[in-house]
Amino acid sequence: MTSSSGSALLVALLLLPVVGAVAVALLRDNALLAKRVALGFTLVEFGLAVASWFAYDPGGARLQQHFSVDWIPTFGVHLSFGVDGIALVMIAIIALLVPVLIGASWVDKLPEGRSAGGFLALILLEQALTIGVFAATDVFVFYVLFELMLVPMYFLIGSYGGVRRQYAAVKFFLYSFLGGLIMLASAIGCYVMAADERGQGTFDWPTLVEVVRDAPLANQIWLFLGFFLAFAVKAPLVPLHTWLPDAAAESPIVVAVLLVGILDKVGTFGFLRYLLPMFPDASKTLAPLVLVLAVAGVLYGALLATGQRDMKRFIAYVSIAHFGFIALGIFAFSSQSQVGSVSYMVNHSIATGMLILVIGMVIARGGSTQIADYGGMFAATPLLGGMLLLAGLTTLSLPGTNSFISEFLVLVGSYGREPVYTVLATIGMIMAALYVLWFYQRVMHGPVRGDAMLGAMAGPGAVADPEVAARHAIPDLGGREKAVLIPLVVLILGIGFYPQPLLDVITPSVKATMSSVGLTDPVEGN
């Protein structure tokens, strides 16, 4: 495929969701038609992502399918986009998950009086902005999109969320927005540095990499910290994580998948795209600090997940632990660990996306997010129980599931350079088995609990046997729910047994990142 064809694909990937958002917003009074139109646009978007995947050459240039037009030429700002292997896999997972989420919108009920058209339009707009963030190759454009993507999410949480939705939405927005402003200050510092060295300022990412990487260590550290704070909030790393449990708890299920499964990856993507290539000396100098935060997140997230009573908060703390693993792999500075981290970003989106959707289906049946309100559901919903078990097993990285290869590469790759941090992180793996199986046992087995099931025992025709009553009260997975989950099941098992195509796309870009930092792989170096 020619370079111009690849560029056209990327332009279409960026613009199609925007067109879809406008079309769906105009159908706000016809919920069924809005859902069908939104699903159609997202399926076409997925087709474009597949074409972009096959157009990408892993052995070719670092940035491919590139295009650029002037935006503010006086300040060296261009609407410049392109993909490497890391950006490509993230765009692909966005294009895959969003049609799944649109399908789930048939199942997930919106608050009374809220428009399905407006809800779906915001999701499509969020998709477009997030793809733009991953594809941007101009640092100023990246910043603008980084901040703009907060707006649809703010309304998705604040307008369609739970009882404390306004508090959660404002907290989410302020944390990320303020982090972005600090990043802007560092981006301006990079621009000034380029102007001093080359006589003209620029925000072009490849140019800034060449300029800033040779700056004195003190300058690099200050600029690094500005970017790092923004990305650490987004990732999120402890102690900048406190917005996530509130946002996840108050979001509708579909929005929680978008938030935890996609938006949070912008932070870890930023570590690899911006911090390591632009500030290699600062990255190596401050790596111990980041590793401490990463391991603290693994252990803290696992500990808090074990003690959670609310299902959605449980997911949030599980994800905080997972993001600690991703950060560990990135700042252990080995090709294996970084390939593991990037694949973890993809596989976490799949595994956590499925876990959130299945938990949403449980909540739809029981009417509560409290774990204590459930029990004995497997007797009534064996298919739902099986899906929850599979989602839990891939969350704890069981061999044969997609997450296993990612966690394995992170730990094996990190041990060669950072054995102490790696050993501490393995405690989180042990705790993952504890909290996942504990959660599954409480919800699916044990005595029958919950108003929906117990209500059948007290109503007309009630029976004394709790399991029989549960089977009458709680339906198992329906056709639409199966259709939503099947693509994720296929990916979990497919990548689990054959991850090589994913790793082949990621590895060259990771090696290019390692080269830019000036480090050799500890395994290859011995």
Short mmCIF file of C-alpha atoms in Angstrom, two decimals:
data_model
loop_
_atom_site.label_atom_id
_atom_site.label_comp_id
_atom_site.label_asym_id
_atom_site.label_seq_id
_atom_site.Cartn_x
_atom_site.Cartn_y
_atom_site.Cartn_z
CA MET A 1 0.00 0.00 0.00
CA THR A 2 1.37 3.45 -0.90
CA SER A 3 2.22 6.11 1.67
CA SER A 4 -0.65 8.31 0.44
CA SER A 5 -3.10 5.42 0.88
CA GLY A 6 -1.88 4.87 4.44
CA SER A 7 -2.26 8.58 5.17
CA ALA A 8 -5.81 8.52 3.79
CA LEU A 9 -6.63 5.61 6.10
CA LEU A 10 -5.42 7.53 9.13
CA VAL A 11 -7.34 10.66 8.11
CA ALA A 12 -10.48 8.54 7.74
CA LEU A 13 -9.89 6.93 11.16
CA LEU A 14 -9.70 10.39 12.71
CA LEU A 15 -12.68 11.97 10.95
CA LEU A 16 -15.24 9.17 10.64
CA PRO A 17 -16.20 9.08 14.36
CA VAL A 18 -16.71 12.86 14.29
CA VAL A 19 -19.10 12.52 11.36
CA GLY A 20 -20.81 9.67 13.19
CA ALA A 21 -21.15 11.77 16.34
CA VAL A 22 -22.90 14.55 14.41
CA ALA A 23 -25.23 12.10 12.66
CA VAL A 24 -26.16 10.32 15.88
CA ALA A 25 -26.68 13.59 17.77
CA LEU A 26 -29.27 14.58 15.16
CA LEU A 27 -31.18 11.37 15.96
CA ARG A 28 -31.50 12.04 19.66
CA ASP A 29 -35.29 11.59 19.53
CA ASN A 30 -35.05 8.12 17.98
CA ALA A 31 -33.04 5.92 20.33
CA LEU A 32 -33.19 2.71 18.28
CA LEU A 33 -32.14 4.40 15.02
CA ALA A 34 -29.37 6.29 16.86
CA LYS A 35 -27.97 3.00 18.17
CA ARG A 36 -28.08 1.40 14.74
CA VAL A 37 -26.38 4.35 13.05
CA ALA A 38 -23.72 4.53 15.78
CA LEU A 39 -23.05 0.80 15.45
CA GLY A 40 -22.75 1.16 11.68
CA PHE A 41 -20.19 3.95 11.95
CA THR A 42 -18.12 2.07 14.52
CA LEU A 43 -18.10 -1.12 12.41
CA VAL A 44 -16.80 0.86 9.43
CA GLU A 45 -14.21 2.43 11.74
CA PHE A 46 -13.13 -1.06 12.82
CA GLY A 47 -12.76 -2.03 9.15
CA LEU A 48 -10.53 1.01 8.59
CA ALA A 49 -8.42 0.03 11.61
CA VAL A 50 -7.98 -3.48 10.19
CA ALA A 51 -6.87 -1.98 6.87
CA SER A 52 -4.46 0.34 8.70
CA TRP A 53 -3.03 -2.66 10.58
CA PHE A 54 -2.27 -4.51 7.35
CA ALA A 55 -0.91 -1.34 5.73
CA TYR A 56 1.64 -0.95 8.54
CA ASP A 57 5.10 -2.43 7.94
CA PRO A 58 6.75 -3.41 11.26
CA GLY A 59 10.15 -3.39 9.58
CA GLY A 60 9.65 0.02 7.98
CA ALA A 61 10.05 3.59 9.20
CA ARG A 62 9.35 4.47 12.84
CA LEU A 63 6.37 6.66 11.91
CA GLN A 64 4.13 5.52 9.07
CA GLN A 65 0.85 6.62 7.47
CA HIS A 66 2.04 10.12 8.27
CA PHE A 67 0.40 13.35 7.14
CA SER A 68 0.83 16.96 8.17
CA VAL A 69 -0.81 20.31 7.36
CA ASP A 70 -0.05 23.77 8.70
CA TRP A 71 -2.21 24.92 11.59
CA ILE A 72 -0.37 27.80 13.31
CA PRO A 73 2.82 28.07 11.24
CA THR A 74 3.99 31.20 13.06
CA PHE A 75 4.57 29.05 16.15
CA GLY A 76 5.62 25.92 14.30
CA VAL A 77 2.36 24.07 14.99
CA HIS A 78 1.13 21.52 12.47
CA LEU A 79 -1.81 19.14 12.39
CA SER A 80 0.61 16.25 12.19
CA PHE A 81 -0.33 12.59 12.69
CA GLY A 82 1.31 9.21 12.18
CA VAL A 83 1.55 5.80 13.80
CA ASP A 84 4.25 3.53 15.11
CA GLY A 85 3.61 0.00 16.37
CA ILE A 86 2.65 1.21 19.85
CA ALA A 87 0.13 3.77 18.60
CA LEU A 88 -1.24 1.31 16.04
CA VAL A 89 -2.16 -1.38 18.57
CA MET A 90 -3.87 1.19 20.78
CA ILE A 91 -5.87 2.59 17.87
CA ALA A 92 -6.83 -0.96 16.90
CA ILE A 93 -8.11 -1.80 20.39
CA ILE A 94 -10.14 1.43 20.48
CA ALA A 95 -11.68 0.58 17.11
CA LEU A 96 -12.53 -2.90 18.40
CA LEU A 97 -13.93 -1.96 21.80
CA VAL A 98 -16.20 0.92 20.78
CA PRO A 99 -18.58 -1.16 18.59
CA VAL A 100 -18.70 -3.67 21.45
CA LEU A 101 -19.70 -0.80 23.76
CA ILE A 102 -22.31 0.44 21.31
CA GLY A 103 -23.74 -3.07 21.31
CA ALA A 104 -23.70 -3.06 25.10
CA SER A 105 -25.73 0.17 25.07
CA TRP A 106 -28.72 -1.99 24.06
CA VAL A 107 -28.31 -3.73 27.43
CA ASP A 108 -27.12 -0.89 29.68
CA LYS A 109 -30.04 1.32 30.75
CA LEU A 110 -29.60 5.09 30.77
CA PRO A 111 -30.95 7.38 33.51
CA GLU A 112 -34.56 8.49 33.15
CA GLY A 113 -34.98 11.30 30.64
CA ARG A 114 -31.49 11.04 29.15
CA SER A 115 -31.03 10.87 25.38
CA ALA A 116 -29.47 7.76 23.86
CA GLY A 117 -28.45 9.83 20.84
CA GLY A 118 -26.52 12.32 22.97
CA PHE A 119 -24.89 9.50 24.92
CA LEU A 120 -23.72 7.67 21.78
CA ALA A 121 -22.56 10.90 20.12
CA LEU A 122 -20.32 11.62 23.10
CA ILE A 123 -18.84 8.11 22.89
CA LEU A 124 -18.06 8.55 19.19
CA LEU A 125 -16.51 11.96 19.83
CA GLU A 126 -14.41 10.44 22.62
CA GLN A 127 -13.26 7.75 20.20
CA ALA A 128 -12.12 10.33 17.64
CA LEU A 129 -10.23 12.43 20.19
CA THR A 130 -8.51 9.42 21.76
CA ILE A 131 -7.36 8.11 18.38
CA GLY A 132 -6.02 11.60 17.71
CA VAL A 133 -4.06 11.56 20.96
CA PHE A 134 -2.37 8.28 20.06
CA ALA A 135 -1.65 9.36 16.47
CA ALA A 136 -0.48 12.96 17.10
CA THR A 137 3.15 13.69 16.18
CA ASP A 138 3.02 17.39 17.05
CA VAL A 139 3.41 17.96 20.80
CA PHE A 140 1.07 20.96 20.87
CA VAL A 141 -1.63 19.04 18.98
CA PHE A 142 -1.13 16.18 21.41
CA TYR A 143 -1.68 18.57 24.32
CA VAL A 144 -4.83 20.07 22.78
CA LEU A 145 -6.36 16.66 22.16
CA PHE A 146 -5.19 15.46 25.60
CA GLU A 147 -7.29 18.21 27.17
CA LEU A 148 -10.21 18.07 24.72
CA MET A 149 -10.82 14.37 25.32
CA LEU A 150 -11.74 15.26 28.91
CA VAL A 151 -14.83 17.15 27.74
CA PRO A 152 -16.95 14.25 26.36
CA MET A 153 -15.93 12.08 29.31
CA TYR A 154 -16.93 14.83 31.75
CA PHE A 155 -20.44 14.89 30.28
CA LEU A 156 -20.65 11.09 30.02
CA ILE A 157 -19.95 10.80 33.75
CA GLY A 158 -21.69 13.99 34.90
CA SER A 159 -24.89 13.56 32.89
CA TYR A 160 -25.32 9.79 32.73
CA GLY A 161 -23.63 8.54 35.91
CA GLY A 162 -24.76 7.60 39.40
CA VAL A 163 -25.88 9.58 42.44
CA ARG A 164 -22.49 11.27 42.99
CA ARG A 165 -21.85 11.77 39.28
CA GLN A 166 -21.21 15.53 39.46
CA TYR A 167 -18.58 15.14 42.17
CA ALA A 168 -16.87 12.32 40.26
CA ALA A 169 -16.96 14.19 36.94
CA VAL A 170 -15.51 17.40 38.38
CA LYS A 171 -12.79 15.50 40.23
CA PHE A 172 -11.85 13.58 37.09
CA PHE A 173 -11.77 16.75 35.00
CA LEU A 174 -9.75 18.85 37.44
CA TYR A 175 -7.09 16.22 38.08
CA SER A 176 -6.48 15.60 34.38
CA PHE A 177 -6.86 19.23 33.28
CA LEU A 178 -4.39 20.57 35.84
CA GLY A 179 -1.94 17.82 34.96
CA GLY A 180 -2.27 18.83 31.31
CA LEU A 181 -1.51 22.47 32.12
CA ILE A 182 1.73 21.43 33.81
CA MET A 183 2.58 19.40 30.72
CA LEU A 184 1.92 22.46 28.55
CA ALA A 185 4.51 24.41 30.53
CA SER A 186 7.09 21.71 29.80
CA ALA A 187 6.07 21.60 26.13
CA ILE A 188 6.64 25.37 25.89
CA GLY A 189 10.04 24.85 27.52
CA CYS A 190 10.90 22.33 24.79
CA TYR A 191 9.71 24.81 22.15
CA VAL A 192 11.97 27.54 23.57
CA MET A 193 14.89 25.13 23.67
CA ALA A 194 14.36 24.31 19.99
CA ALA A 195 14.15 28.03 19.14
CA ASP A 196 17.44 28.72 20.95
CA GLU A 197 19.26 25.90 19.20
CA ARG A 198 17.76 26.09 15.69
CA GLY A 199 16.63 29.69 15.44
CA GLN A 200 12.97 28.71 15.10
CA GLY A 201 10.69 27.07 17.60
CA THR A 202 8.77 23.92 16.78
CA PHE A 203 6.45 21.40 18.41
CA ASP A 204 7.30 18.66 15.91
CA TRP A 205 7.91 15.51 17.97
CA PRO A 206 10.82 14.00 15.97
CA THR A 207 12.59 17.38 15.93
CA LEU A 208 12.10 17.92 19.67
CA VAL A 209 13.49 14.44 20.35
CA GLU A 210 16.72 15.42 18.56
CA VAL A 211 16.94 18.78 20.36
CA VAL A 212 15.86 18.02 23.93
CA ARG A 213 17.62 14.68 24.39
CA ASP A 214 21.00 16.48 24.40
CA ALA A 215 19.95 19.12 26.94
CA PRO A 216 21.72 19.32 30.34
CA LEU A 217 20.40 16.87 32.91
CA ALA A 218 18.94 19.59 35.17
CA ASN A 219 16.87 20.99 32.30
CA GLN A 220 15.75 17.53 31.28
CA ILE A 221 14.59 16.73 34.80
CA TRP A 222 12.37 19.82 35.06
CA LEU A 223 10.86 19.22 31.63
CA PHE A 224 10.45 15.50 32.37
CA LEU A 225 8.53 16.23 35.57
CA GLY A 226 5.97 18.39 33.76
CA PHE A 227 5.12 15.62 31.32
CA PHE A 228 5.39 12.91 33.96
CA LEU A 229 2.84 14.50 36.31
CA ALA A 230 0.25 14.71 33.53
CA PHE A 231 0.84 11.10 32.51
CA ALA A 232 0.99 9.80 36.08
CA VAL A 233 -2.43 11.32 36.78
CA LYS A 234 -3.85 9.77 33.63
CA ALA A 235 -2.23 6.34 34.11
CA PRO A 236 -2.98 6.55 37.14
CA LEU A 237 -0.02 6.00 39.46
CA VAL A 238 -0.22 6.17 43.25
CA PRO A 239 -0.64 8.73 44.85
CA LEU A 240 -2.27 10.56 41.90
CA HIS A 241 -4.94 7.88 41.46
CA THR A 242 -7.73 9.06 43.74
CA TRP A 243 -9.98 10.32 40.94
CA LEU A 244 -10.30 6.87 39.35
CA PRO A 245 -12.31 4.95 42.02
CA ASP A 246 -14.88 7.76 42.18
CA ALA A 247 -15.11 8.11 38.39
CA ALA A 248 -15.38 4.36 37.82
CA ALA A 249 -17.98 3.93 40.59
CA GLU A 250 -20.27 6.65 39.23
CA SER A 251 -19.87 5.97 35.50
CA PRO A 252 -22.38 3.93 33.51
CA ILE A 253 -20.92 0.52 32.67
CA VAL A 254 -20.19 1.41 29.04
CA VAL A 255 -18.43 4.61 30.09
CA ALA A 256 -16.42 2.76 32.75
CA VAL A 257 -15.02 0.49 30.01
CA LEU A 258 -14.10 3.55 27.96
CA LEU A 259 -12.48 5.22 30.96
CA VAL A 260 -10.54 2.31 32.46
CA GLY A 261 -9.98 0.34 29.29
CA ILE A 262 -8.91 3.12 26.90
CA LEU A 263 -8.41 6.63 28.34
CA ASP A 264 -6.08 5.55 31.12
CA LYS A 265 -3.67 4.09 28.54
CA VAL A 266 -2.84 7.59 27.36
CA GLY A 267 -0.67 7.97 30.46
CA THR A 268 1.44 4.86 29.93
CA PHE A 269 1.58 5.59 26.18
CA GLY A 270 2.96 9.04 27.06
CA PHE A 271 5.74 7.44 29.11
CA LEU A 272 6.93 5.57 26.03
CA ARG A 273 6.27 8.17 23.33
CA TYR A 274 7.42 11.32 25.13
CA LEU A 275 9.33 10.75 28.36
CA LEU A 276 11.86 8.15 27.30
CA PRO A 277 12.85 9.45 23.83
CA MET A 278 12.79 13.17 24.70
CA PHE A 279 14.34 12.99 28.18
CA PRO A 280 16.57 9.87 28.20
CA ASP A 281 18.97 11.07 30.88
CA ALA A 282 16.18 12.28 33.16
CA SER A 283 14.29 9.03 32.58
CA LYS A 284 17.27 6.98 33.74
CA THR A 285 17.97 9.29 36.68
CA LEU A 286 14.37 9.34 37.95
CA ALA A 287 13.57 5.71 37.13
CA PRO A 288 13.99 4.58 40.79
CA LEU A 289 11.30 7.08 41.83
CA VAL A 290 8.90 5.82 39.16
CA LEU A 291 9.64 2.19 40.08
CA VAL A 292 8.81 2.88 43.73
CA LEU A 293 5.48 4.41 42.66
CA ALA A 294 4.84 1.49 40.29
CA VAL A 295 5.42 -1.21 42.90
CA ALA A 296 3.48 0.81 45.48
CA GLY A 297 0.58 0.87 43.00
CA VAL A 298 0.75 -2.89 42.48
CA LEU A 299 0.63 -3.63 46.20
CA TYR A 300 -1.73 -0.81 47.18
CA GLY A 301 -4.18 -1.58 44.38
CA ALA A 302 -4.17 -5.30 45.22
CA LEU A 303 -4.68 -4.63 48.93
CA LEU A 304 -7.54 -2.19 48.38
CA ALA A 305 -9.19 -4.47 45.80
CA THR A 306 -9.21 -7.28 48.34
CA GLY A 307 -11.16 -5.16 50.81
CA GLN A 308 -13.66 -3.55 48.43
CA ARG A 309 -17.41 -3.85 48.94
CA ASP A 310 -18.45 -2.06 45.74
CA MET A 311 -18.02 -3.90 42.43
CA LYS A 312 -17.06 -0.86 40.39
CA ARG A 313 -14.52 0.33 42.95
CA PHE A 314 -13.13 -3.20 42.97
CA ILE A 315 -12.44 -2.86 39.24
CA ALA A 316 -10.78 0.53 39.74
CA TYR A 317 -8.31 -0.78 42.31
CA VAL A 318 -7.58 -3.89 40.24
CA SER A 319 -6.68 -1.55 37.37
CA ILE A 320 -4.43 0.58 39.59
CA ALA A 321 -2.48 -2.58 40.39
CA HIS A 322 -2.23 -3.44 36.70
CA PHE A 323 -0.98 0.01 35.79
CA GLY A 324 1.77 -0.47 38.35
CA PHE A 325 2.91 -3.54 36.39
CA ILE A 326 2.87 -1.56 33.15
CA ALA A 327 4.98 1.26 34.63
CA LEU A 328 7.40 -1.29 36.11
CA GLY A 329 7.98 -2.81 32.69
CA ILE A 330 8.51 0.57 31.01
CA PHE A 331 11.05 1.89 33.52
CA ALA A 332 12.92 -1.40 33.92
CA PHE A 333 14.45 -0.52 30.53
CA SER A 334 14.58 -3.87 28.79
CA SER A 335 13.04 -4.75 25.46
CA GLN A 336 11.20 -7.71 26.96
CA SER A 337 9.68 -5.70 29.79
CA GLN A 338 8.62 -2.84 27.51
CA VAL A 339 7.10 -5.19 24.94
CA GLY A 340 5.28 -6.78 27.88
CA SER A 341 4.05 -3.37 29.04
CA VAL A 342 2.69 -2.37 25.64
CA SER A 343 0.97 -5.73 25.18
CA TYR A 344 -0.31 -5.34 28.76
CA MET A 345 -1.93 -2.06 27.70
CA VAL A 346 -3.79 -3.89 24.94
CA ASN A 347 -4.64 -6.98 26.94
CA HIS A 348 -5.74 -4.99 29.97
CA SER A 349 -8.23 -3.18 27.73
CA ILE A 350 -9.66 -6.51 26.60
CA ALA A 351 -9.65 -8.26 29.98
CA THR A 352 -10.89 -5.34 32.06
CA GLY A 353 -13.38 -4.37 29.37
CA MET A 354 -14.92 -7.82 29.57
CA LEU A 355 -14.83 -7.85 33.37
CA ILE A 356 -16.64 -4.51 33.57
CA LEU A 357 -19.27 -5.55 31.02
CA VAL A 358 -19.96 -8.85 32.81
CA ILE A 359 -20.18 -7.08 36.16
CA GLY A 360 -22.63 -4.67 34.52
CA MET A 361 -24.76 -7.64 33.51
CA VAL A 362 -24.64 -8.91 37.09
CA ILE A 363 -25.67 -5.49 38.40
CA ALA A 364 -28.52 -5.29 35.87
CA ARG A 365 -29.94 -8.49 37.36
CA GLY A 366 -29.35 -7.76 41.04
CA GLY A 367 -29.95 -4.01 41.08
CA SER A 368 -26.98 -3.29 43.36
CA THR A 369 -23.25 -2.62 43.07
CA GLN A 370 -22.56 -4.01 46.55
CA ILE A 371 -20.80 -7.38 46.56
CA ALA A 372 -22.58 -8.39 49.78
CA ASP A 373 -25.94 -8.21 47.99
CA TYR A 374 -25.04 -11.17 45.78
CA GLY A 375 -24.52 -14.88 46.19
CA GLY A 376 -25.54 -18.17 44.64
CA MET A 377 -26.09 -16.67 41.17
CA PHE A 378 -24.38 -19.53 39.35
CA ALA A 379 -27.41 -21.79 39.95
CA ALA A 380 -29.55 -19.41 37.92
CA THR A 381 -26.99 -18.02 35.46
CA PRO A 382 -24.32 -20.60 34.59
CA LEU A 383 -23.36 -18.83 31.33
CA LEU A 384 -22.99 -15.50 33.10
CA GLY A 385 -21.02 -17.23 35.83
CA GLY A 386 -18.72 -18.77 33.22
CA MET A 387 -18.11 -15.39 31.61
CA LEU A 388 -17.34 -13.82 34.99
CA LEU A 389 -14.92 -16.63 35.75
CA LEU A 390 -13.13 -16.24 32.40
CA ALA A 391 -12.88 -12.47 32.84
CA GLY A 392 -11.52 -12.99 36.35
CA LEU A 393 -8.97 -15.58 35.23
CA THR A 394 -7.57 -13.36 32.49
CA THR A 395 -7.46 -10.50 35.01
CA LEU A 396 -5.15 -12.59 37.21
CA SER A 397 -3.14 -13.60 34.10
CA LEU A 398 -3.84 -17.31 34.02
CA PRO A 399 -1.73 -19.14 31.39
CA GLY A 400 -3.75 -19.60 28.21
CA THR A 401 -5.42 -16.20 28.54
CA ASN A 402 -4.29 -13.03 26.79
CA SER A 403 -2.90 -11.26 29.88
CA PHE A 404 -0.46 -14.05 30.75
CA ILE A 405 2.11 -13.26 28.05
CA SER A 406 2.12 -9.59 29.05
CA GLU A 407 2.68 -10.15 32.75
CA PHE A 408 5.25 -12.87 32.02
CA LEU A 409 7.30 -10.58 29.75
CA VAL A 410 7.13 -7.70 32.23
CA LEU A 411 8.41 -9.85 35.09
CA VAL A 412 11.07 -11.73 33.11
CA GLY A 413 12.29 -8.56 31.40
CA SER A 414 12.30 -6.48 34.59
CA TYR A 415 14.14 -9.01 36.74
CA GLY A 416 17.42 -8.69 34.82
CA ARG A 417 17.80 -5.01 35.67
CA GLU A 418 15.48 -4.46 38.67
CA PRO A 419 15.26 -7.75 40.64
CA VAL A 420 14.14 -6.20 43.95
CA TYR A 421 11.21 -4.27 42.46
CA THR A 422 10.24 -7.31 40.37
CA VAL A 423 10.16 -9.64 43.38
CA LEU A 424 8.01 -7.16 45.29
CA ALA A 425 5.63 -6.89 42.34
CA THR A 426 5.14 -10.66 42.28
CA ILE A 427 3.38 -10.32 45.63
CA GLY A 428 0.68 -8.49 43.69
CA MET A 429 0.25 -11.56 41.47
CA ILE A 430 -0.42 -13.72 44.51
CA MET A 431 -2.90 -11.19 45.85
CA ALA A 432 -4.61 -11.04 42.43
CA ALA A 433 -5.51 -14.71 42.70
CA LEU A 434 -6.89 -14.02 46.17
CA TYR A 435 -9.10 -11.05 45.35
CA VAL A 436 -10.37 -12.35 41.99
CA LEU A 437 -11.38 -15.78 43.29
CA TRP A 438 -12.80 -14.26 46.47
CA PHE A 439 -14.92 -11.89 44.39
CA TYR A 440 -16.14 -14.68 42.10
CA GLN A 441 -16.97 -16.97 45.03
CA ARG A 442 -18.95 -14.28 46.84
CA VAL A 443 -21.06 -13.38 43.79
CA MET A 444 -21.62 -16.73 42.12
CA HIS A 445 -21.53 -19.30 44.92
CA GLY A 446 -22.50 -19.61 48.56
CA PRO A 447 -25.96 -18.87 49.95
CA VAL A 448 -28.48 -17.10 47.75
CA ARG A 449 -28.63 -13.39 48.49
CA GLY A 450 -29.95 -10.27 46.77
CA ASP A 451 -33.38 -8.68 46.47
CA ALA A 452 -34.06 -10.01 42.96
CA MET A 453 -33.52 -13.64 43.95
CA LEU A 454 -35.01 -13.49 47.41
CA GLY A 455 -38.03 -11.62 46.04
CA ALA A 456 -38.94 -14.66 43.95
CA MET A 457 -39.06 -16.71 47.14
CA ALA A 458 -41.58 -14.33 48.72
CA GLY A 459 -43.77 -13.63 45.71
CA PRO A 460 -46.68 -15.56 44.16
CA GLY A 461 -45.78 -19.15 43.45
CA ALA A 462 -42.73 -18.88 45.67
CA VAL A 463 -40.76 -22.02 46.41
CA ALA A 464 -38.77 -22.93 49.47
CA ASP A 465 -35.58 -24.00 47.69
CA PRO A 466 -33.40 -20.86 47.20
CA GLU A 467 -31.67 -22.25 44.10
CA VAL A 468 -34.99 -23.05 42.42
CA ALA A 469 -36.27 -19.58 43.32
CA ALA A 470 -33.13 -18.03 41.88
CA ARG A 471 -33.59 -19.84 38.57
CA HIS A 472 -37.10 -18.41 38.32
CA ALA A 473 -36.02 -14.87 39.24
CA ILE A 474 -32.75 -14.31 37.36
CA PRO A 475 -32.39 -14.83 33.60
CA ASP A 476 -29.12 -16.07 32.13
CA LEU A 477 -27.30 -14.34 29.27
CA GLY A 478 -29.53 -13.20 26.42
CA GLY A 479 -28.67 -13.12 22.73
CA ARG A 480 -27.47 -9.51 22.69
CA GLU A 481 -25.32 -10.03 25.75
CA LYS A 482 -23.69 -13.07 24.14
CA ALA A 483 -23.05 -11.06 20.97
CA VAL A 484 -21.32 -8.35 23.04
CA LEU A 485 -19.08 -10.80 24.89
CA ILE A 486 -18.14 -13.24 22.11
CA PRO A 487 -15.56 -10.94 20.39
CA LEU A 488 -13.79 -10.41 23.72
CA VAL A 489 -13.79 -14.14 24.51
CA VAL A 490 -12.25 -14.85 21.09
CA LEU A 491 -9.50 -12.27 21.71
CA ILE A 492 -8.78 -13.51 25.23
CA LEU A 493 -8.31 -17.09 24.06
CA GLY A 494 -6.78 -16.24 20.68
CA ILE A 495 -4.07 -13.92 22.01
CA GLY A 496 -3.60 -16.26 24.96
CA PHE A 497 -2.63 -19.13 22.68
CA TYR A 498 -0.98 -17.17 19.84
CA PRO A 499 0.24 -13.65 20.80
CA GLN A 500 2.96 -13.45 18.13
CA PRO A 501 1.15 -11.16 15.61
CA LEU A 502 0.60 -8.60 18.37
CA LEU A 503 4.22 -8.84 19.58
CA ASP A 504 5.58 -8.55 16.02
CA VAL A 505 3.93 -5.15 15.59
CA ILE A 506 5.02 -3.86 19.01
CA THR A 507 8.65 -5.04 19.18
CA PRO A 508 10.32 -2.82 16.51
CA SER A 509 8.87 0.36 18.05
CA VAL A 510 9.95 -0.73 21.53
CA LYS A 511 13.49 -1.40 20.27
CA ALA A 512 13.53 2.06 18.69
CA THR A 513 12.50 3.53 22.05
CA MET A 514 15.26 1.57 23.84
CA SER A 515 17.77 2.84 21.30
CA SER A 516 16.69 6.44 21.85
CA VAL A 517 17.28 6.07 25.58
CA GLY A 518 20.78 4.75 24.85
CA LEU A 519 20.45 1.49 26.79
CA THR A 520 21.13 -2.06 25.70
CA ASP A 521 18.90 -4.92 26.65
CA PRO A 522 20.39 -6.57 29.77
CA VAL A 523 19.61 -10.00 28.36
CA GLU A 524 21.28 -9.33 25.04
CA GLY A 525 24.18 -7.59 26.74
CA ASN A 526 25.20 -10.61 28.80
#
